[in-house]
Structure formats: C-alpha cells, structure tokens
PDB file of C-alpha atoms in Angstrom:
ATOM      1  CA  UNK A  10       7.255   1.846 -13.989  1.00 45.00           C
ATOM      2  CA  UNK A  11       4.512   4.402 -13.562  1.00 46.00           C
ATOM      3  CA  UNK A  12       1.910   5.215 -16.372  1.00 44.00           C
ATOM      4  CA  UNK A  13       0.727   8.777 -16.559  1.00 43.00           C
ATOM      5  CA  UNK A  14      -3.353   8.417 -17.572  1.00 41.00           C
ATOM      6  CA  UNK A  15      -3.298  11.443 -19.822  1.00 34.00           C
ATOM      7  CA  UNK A  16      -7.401  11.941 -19.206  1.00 34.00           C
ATOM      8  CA  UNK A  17      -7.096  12.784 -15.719  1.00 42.00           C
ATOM      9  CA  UNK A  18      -2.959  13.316 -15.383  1.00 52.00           C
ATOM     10  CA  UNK A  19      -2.753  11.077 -12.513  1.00 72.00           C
ATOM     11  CA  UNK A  20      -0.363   8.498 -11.981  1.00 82.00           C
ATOM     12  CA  UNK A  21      -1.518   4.453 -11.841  1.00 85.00           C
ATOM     13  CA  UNK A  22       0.702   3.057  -9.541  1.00 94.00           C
ATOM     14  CA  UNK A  23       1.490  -1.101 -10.415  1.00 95.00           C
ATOM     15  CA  UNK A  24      -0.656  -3.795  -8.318  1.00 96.00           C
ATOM     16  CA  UNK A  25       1.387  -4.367  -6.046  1.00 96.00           C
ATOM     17  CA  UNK A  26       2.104  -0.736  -4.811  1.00 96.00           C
ATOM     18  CA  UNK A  27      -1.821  -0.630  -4.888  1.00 95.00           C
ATOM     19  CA  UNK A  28      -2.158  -3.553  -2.963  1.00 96.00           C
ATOM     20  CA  UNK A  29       0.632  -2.946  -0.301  1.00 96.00           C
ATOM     21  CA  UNK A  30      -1.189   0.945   0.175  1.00 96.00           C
ATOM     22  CA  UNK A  31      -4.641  -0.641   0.467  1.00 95.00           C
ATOM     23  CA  UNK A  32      -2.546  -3.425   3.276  1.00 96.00           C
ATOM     24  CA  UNK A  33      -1.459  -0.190   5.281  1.00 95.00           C
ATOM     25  CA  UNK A  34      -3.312   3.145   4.648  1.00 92.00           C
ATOM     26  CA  UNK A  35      -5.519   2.683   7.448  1.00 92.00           C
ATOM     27  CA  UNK A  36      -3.115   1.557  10.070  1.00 92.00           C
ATOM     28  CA  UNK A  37      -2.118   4.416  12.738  1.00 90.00           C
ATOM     29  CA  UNK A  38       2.182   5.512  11.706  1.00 87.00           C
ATOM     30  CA  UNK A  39       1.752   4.063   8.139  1.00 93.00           C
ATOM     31  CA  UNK A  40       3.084   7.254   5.961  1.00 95.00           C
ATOM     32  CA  UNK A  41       6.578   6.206   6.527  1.00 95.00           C
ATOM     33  CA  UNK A  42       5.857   2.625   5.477  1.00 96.00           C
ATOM     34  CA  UNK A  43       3.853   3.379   2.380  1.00 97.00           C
ATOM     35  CA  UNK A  44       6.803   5.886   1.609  1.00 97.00           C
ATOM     36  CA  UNK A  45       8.982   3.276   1.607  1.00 95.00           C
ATOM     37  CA  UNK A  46       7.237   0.685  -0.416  1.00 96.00           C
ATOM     38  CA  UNK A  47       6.569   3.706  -2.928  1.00 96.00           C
ATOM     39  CA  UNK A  48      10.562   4.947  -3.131  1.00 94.00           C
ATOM     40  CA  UNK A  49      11.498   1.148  -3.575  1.00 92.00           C
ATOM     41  CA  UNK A  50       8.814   1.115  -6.627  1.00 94.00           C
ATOM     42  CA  UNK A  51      10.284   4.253  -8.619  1.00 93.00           C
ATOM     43  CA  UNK A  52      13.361   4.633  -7.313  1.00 89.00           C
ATOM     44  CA  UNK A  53      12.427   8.212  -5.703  1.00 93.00           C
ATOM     45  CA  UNK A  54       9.017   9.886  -5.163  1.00 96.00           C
ATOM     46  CA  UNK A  55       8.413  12.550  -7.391  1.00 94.00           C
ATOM     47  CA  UNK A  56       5.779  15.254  -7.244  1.00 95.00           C
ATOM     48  CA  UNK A  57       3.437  13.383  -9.240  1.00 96.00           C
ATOM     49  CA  UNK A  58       3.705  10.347  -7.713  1.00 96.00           C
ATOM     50  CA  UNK A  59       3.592  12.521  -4.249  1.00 97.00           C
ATOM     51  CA  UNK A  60       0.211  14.351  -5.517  1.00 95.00           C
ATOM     52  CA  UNK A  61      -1.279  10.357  -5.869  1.00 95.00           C
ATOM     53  CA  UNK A  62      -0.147   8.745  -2.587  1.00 95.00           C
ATOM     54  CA  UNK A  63      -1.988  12.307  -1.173  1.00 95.00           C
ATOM     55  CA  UNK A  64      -5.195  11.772  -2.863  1.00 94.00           C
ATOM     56  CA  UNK A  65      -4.698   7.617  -2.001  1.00 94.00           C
ATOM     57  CA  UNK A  66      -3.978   7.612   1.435  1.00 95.00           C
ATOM     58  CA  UNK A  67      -6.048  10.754   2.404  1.00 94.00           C
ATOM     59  CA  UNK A  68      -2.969  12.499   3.787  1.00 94.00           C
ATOM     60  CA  UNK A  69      -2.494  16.105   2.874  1.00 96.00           C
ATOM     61  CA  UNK A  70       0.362  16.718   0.021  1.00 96.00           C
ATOM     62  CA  UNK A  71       1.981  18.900   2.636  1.00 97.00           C
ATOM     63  CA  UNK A  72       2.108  16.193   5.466  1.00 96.00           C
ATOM     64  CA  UNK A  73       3.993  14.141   2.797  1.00 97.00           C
ATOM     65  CA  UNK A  74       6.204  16.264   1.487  1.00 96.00           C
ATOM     66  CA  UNK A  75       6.989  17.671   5.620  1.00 95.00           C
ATOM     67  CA  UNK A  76       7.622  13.234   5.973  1.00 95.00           C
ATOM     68  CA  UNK A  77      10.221  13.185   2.855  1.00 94.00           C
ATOM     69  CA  UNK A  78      12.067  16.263   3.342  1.00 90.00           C
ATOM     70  CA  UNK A  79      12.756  15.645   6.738  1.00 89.00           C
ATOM     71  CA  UNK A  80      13.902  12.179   6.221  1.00 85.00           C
ATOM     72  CA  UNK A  81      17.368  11.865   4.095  1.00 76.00           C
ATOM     73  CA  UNK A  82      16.509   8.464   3.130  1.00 80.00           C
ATOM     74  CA  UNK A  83      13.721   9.782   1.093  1.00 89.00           C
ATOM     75  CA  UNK A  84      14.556  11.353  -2.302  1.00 88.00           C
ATOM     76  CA  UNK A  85      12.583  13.365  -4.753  1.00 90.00           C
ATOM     77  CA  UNK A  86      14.654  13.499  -7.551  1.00 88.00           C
ATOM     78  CA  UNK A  87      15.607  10.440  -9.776  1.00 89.00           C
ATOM     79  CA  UNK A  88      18.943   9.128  -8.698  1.00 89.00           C
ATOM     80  CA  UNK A  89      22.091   7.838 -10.746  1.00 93.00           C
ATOM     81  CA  UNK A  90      21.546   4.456 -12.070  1.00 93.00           C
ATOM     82  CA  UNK A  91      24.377   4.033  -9.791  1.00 95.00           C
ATOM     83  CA  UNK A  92      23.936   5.042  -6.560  1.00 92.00           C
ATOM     84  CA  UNK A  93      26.576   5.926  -4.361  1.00 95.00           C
ATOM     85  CA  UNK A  94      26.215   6.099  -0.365  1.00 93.00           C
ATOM     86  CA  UNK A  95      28.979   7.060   1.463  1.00 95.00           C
ATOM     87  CA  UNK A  96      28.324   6.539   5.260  1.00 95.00           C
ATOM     88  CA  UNK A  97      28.729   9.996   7.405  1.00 95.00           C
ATOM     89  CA  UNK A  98      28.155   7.773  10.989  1.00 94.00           C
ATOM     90  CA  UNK A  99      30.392   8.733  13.911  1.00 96.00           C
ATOM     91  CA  UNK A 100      32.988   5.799  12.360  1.00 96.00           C
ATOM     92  CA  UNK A 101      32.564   6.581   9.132  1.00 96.00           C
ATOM     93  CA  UNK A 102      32.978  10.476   9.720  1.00 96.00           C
ATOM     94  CA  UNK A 103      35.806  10.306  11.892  1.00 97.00           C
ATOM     95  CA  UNK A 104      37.916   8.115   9.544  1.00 97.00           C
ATOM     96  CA  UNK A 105      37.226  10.211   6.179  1.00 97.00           C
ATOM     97  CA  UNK A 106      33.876   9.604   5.165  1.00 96.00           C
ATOM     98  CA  UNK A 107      33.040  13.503   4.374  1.00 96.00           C
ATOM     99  CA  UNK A 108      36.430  13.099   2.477  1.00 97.00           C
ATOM    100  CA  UNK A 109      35.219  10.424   0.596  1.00 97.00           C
ATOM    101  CA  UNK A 110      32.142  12.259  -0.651  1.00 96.00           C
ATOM    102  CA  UNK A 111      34.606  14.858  -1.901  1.00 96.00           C
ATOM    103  CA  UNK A 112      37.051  12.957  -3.942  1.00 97.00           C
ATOM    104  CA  UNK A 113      33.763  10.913  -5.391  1.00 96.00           C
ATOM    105  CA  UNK A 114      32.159  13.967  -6.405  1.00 95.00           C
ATOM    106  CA  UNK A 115      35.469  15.253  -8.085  1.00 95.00           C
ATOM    107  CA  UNK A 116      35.762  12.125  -9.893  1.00 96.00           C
ATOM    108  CA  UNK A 117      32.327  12.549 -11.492  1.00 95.00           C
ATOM    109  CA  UNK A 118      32.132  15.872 -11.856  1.00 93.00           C
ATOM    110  CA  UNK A 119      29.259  16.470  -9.240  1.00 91.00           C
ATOM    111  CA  UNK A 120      28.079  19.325  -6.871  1.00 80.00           C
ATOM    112  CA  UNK A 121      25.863  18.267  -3.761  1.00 75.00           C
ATOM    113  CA  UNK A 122      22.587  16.743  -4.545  1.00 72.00           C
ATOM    114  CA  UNK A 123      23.669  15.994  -8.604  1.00 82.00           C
ATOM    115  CA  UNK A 124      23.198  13.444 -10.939  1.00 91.00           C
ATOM    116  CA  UNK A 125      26.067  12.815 -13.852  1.00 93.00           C
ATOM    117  CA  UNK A 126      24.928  14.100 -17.168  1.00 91.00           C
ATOM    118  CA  UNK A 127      24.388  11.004 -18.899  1.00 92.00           C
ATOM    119  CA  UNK A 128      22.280   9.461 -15.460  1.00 92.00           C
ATOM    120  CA  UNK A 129      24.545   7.186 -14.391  1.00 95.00           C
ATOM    121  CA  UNK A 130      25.841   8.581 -10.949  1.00 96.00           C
ATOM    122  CA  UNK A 131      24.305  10.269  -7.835  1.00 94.00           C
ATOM    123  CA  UNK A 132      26.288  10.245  -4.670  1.00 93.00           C
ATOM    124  CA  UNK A 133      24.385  10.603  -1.174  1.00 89.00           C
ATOM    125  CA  UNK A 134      25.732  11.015   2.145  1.00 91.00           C
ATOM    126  CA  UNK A 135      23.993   8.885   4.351  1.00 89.00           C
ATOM    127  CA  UNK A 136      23.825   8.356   8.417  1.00 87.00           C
ATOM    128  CA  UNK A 137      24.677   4.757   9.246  1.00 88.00           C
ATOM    129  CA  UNK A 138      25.135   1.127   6.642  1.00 89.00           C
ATOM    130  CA  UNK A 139      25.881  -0.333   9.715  1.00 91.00           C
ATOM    131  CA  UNK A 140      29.266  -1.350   9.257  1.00 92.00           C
ATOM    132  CA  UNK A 141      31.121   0.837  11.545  1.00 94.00           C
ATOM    133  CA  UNK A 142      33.861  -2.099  12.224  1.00 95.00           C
ATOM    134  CA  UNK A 143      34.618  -1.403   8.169  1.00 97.00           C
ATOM    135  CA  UNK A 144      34.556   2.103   8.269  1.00 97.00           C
ATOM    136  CA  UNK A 145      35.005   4.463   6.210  1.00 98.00           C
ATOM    137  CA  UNK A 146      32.115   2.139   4.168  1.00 97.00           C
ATOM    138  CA  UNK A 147      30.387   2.975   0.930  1.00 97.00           C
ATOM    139  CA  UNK A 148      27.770   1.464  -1.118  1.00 96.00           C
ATOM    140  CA  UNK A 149      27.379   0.986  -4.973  1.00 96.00           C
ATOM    141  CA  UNK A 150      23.536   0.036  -5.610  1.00 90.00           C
ATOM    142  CA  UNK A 151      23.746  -3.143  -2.868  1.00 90.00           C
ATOM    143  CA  UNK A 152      27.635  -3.601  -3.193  1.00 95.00           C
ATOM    144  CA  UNK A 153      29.568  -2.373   0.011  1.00 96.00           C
ATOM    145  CA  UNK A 154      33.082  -1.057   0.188  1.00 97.00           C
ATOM    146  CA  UNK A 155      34.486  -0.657   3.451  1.00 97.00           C
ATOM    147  CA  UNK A 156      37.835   0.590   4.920  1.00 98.00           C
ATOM    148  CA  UNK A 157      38.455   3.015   2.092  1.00 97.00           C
ATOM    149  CA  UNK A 158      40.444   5.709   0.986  1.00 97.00           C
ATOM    150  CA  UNK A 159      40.570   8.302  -1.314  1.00 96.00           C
ATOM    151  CA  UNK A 160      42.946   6.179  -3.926  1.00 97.00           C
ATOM    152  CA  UNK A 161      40.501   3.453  -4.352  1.00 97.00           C
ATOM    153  CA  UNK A 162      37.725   4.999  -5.383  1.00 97.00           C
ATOM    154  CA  UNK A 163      38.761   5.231  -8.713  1.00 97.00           C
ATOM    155  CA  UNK A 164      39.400   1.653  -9.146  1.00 97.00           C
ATOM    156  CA  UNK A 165      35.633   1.269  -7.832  1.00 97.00           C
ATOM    157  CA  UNK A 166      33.782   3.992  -9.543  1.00 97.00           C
ATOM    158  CA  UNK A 167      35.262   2.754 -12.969  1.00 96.00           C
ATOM    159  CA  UNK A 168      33.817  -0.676 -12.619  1.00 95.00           C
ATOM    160  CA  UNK A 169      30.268   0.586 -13.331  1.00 95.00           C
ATOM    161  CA  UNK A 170      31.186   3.453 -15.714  1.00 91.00           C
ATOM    162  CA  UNK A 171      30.497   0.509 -18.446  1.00 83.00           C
ATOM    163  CA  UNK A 172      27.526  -0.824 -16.468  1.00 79.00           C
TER     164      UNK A 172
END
C-alpha cells in the first residue's frame, strides 16, 4: 500500500506502479491507462494519490480529476472490502437490475455511493459485466451471480459477512 513521506507529504507509489507510469506517461491517450494501473494498486484513487499521478505524469490535477469523475469505473473513495456490482446494461436493467441495487442496499443498510460502517460493503451500479445472456448479473469482488432475484441476495450477501 501507499507510504505517505511525512517531509514532503507526498505519496511513494510501489515499483511497479512507478515502473508501469514511467512505461506509459509519454505515450499520446495514456491518462486512462495509468488510471487504471493506479485504481488496481489502491483500490480507488484518492486525492493524494491524485495530487502525485498530477505532479508524475505532468497532467494538470484538474484534467485528472475531469478523467475520473466522468468515468464510473473510476472511484475516489475507498470501497467495501466487498465490492458489489450490480450490472444496469439494457439486459440487466430491463430484468431488475435497478431493483437489485435496492434490495442490496436495504440489506446493508446503505444510501447511494456508501460504504457499511465496519468497511466491509460498497455496492456500485455499473454499465455492462458482459453477461447479458445471465442477466440480471452481479459481482462479489471477481465472483459473478447471474439470473437473480431479489430473494437470493440474502443467501449471497451473507456468505462474505464472515469474510
């Protein structure tokens, strides 16, 4: 995980995150890339970590935070240790997937955007898994659930309440 270097407050980013910006920083369309890399690394990009990649890369702060607020995928708060996706494609949406996100968040106890009190849970609607044949699909961390309802998300939720 990320060290803070409390002489100059910035954030040393592991080897290989170094490495991989070094790789792509000066290739033309590589914000997205190095975004991804970074997300995968932390688990989310927070301000700090935003404020480094800025002074990095040589890209503004507010070019990179326009880049991760527009983009869903990108998050800049820590998620849930668990984190749930529930898939709001055409498929997915047309067969319940905007209930799904409901009943999940009742189950937990979560408004949009929220993470459970004790860090365990965050639930995201997201675009497409790919999976349309299975929808209405959700993912637990890199577990997929597909033609779902409303009933068995209990069942599924409880099986990393003790995780």
């Amino acid at each position: 995980m990320a060290v803070t270097n409390a002489m100059s407050g910035n954030i040393e980013f592991p080897a290989e995150l170094n490495t991989f910006i070094d790789e792509w920083k000066s290739k033309p369309g590589s914000l997205i890339m190095i975004l991804h890399k970074t997300q995968e690394t932390f688990g989310y990009i927070s301000r700090e970590v935003a404020e480094q990649l800025s002074v990095q890369i040589g890209i503004p702060l507010a070019r990179i935070y326009g880049v991760i607020t527009f983009y869903h995928f990108f998050k800049t708060t820590k998620p849930g240790k668990h984190r749930i996706s529930v898939c709001l494609g055409t498929a997915c949406y047309l067969k319940g997937g905007n209930d799904l996100i409901e009943e999940a968040r009742s189950i937990l106890g979560l408004s949009e955007g929220g993470v459970t009190p004790d860090g365990m849970f965050s639930i995201d609607p997201v675009r497409c898994i790919g999976c349309c044949g299975l929808a209405p699909v959700m993912t637990v961390g890199n577990e997929t659930y597909g033609k779902l309802t409303k009933d068995m998300l209990p069942e599924i939720i409880a099986k990393y309440q003790n995780k």
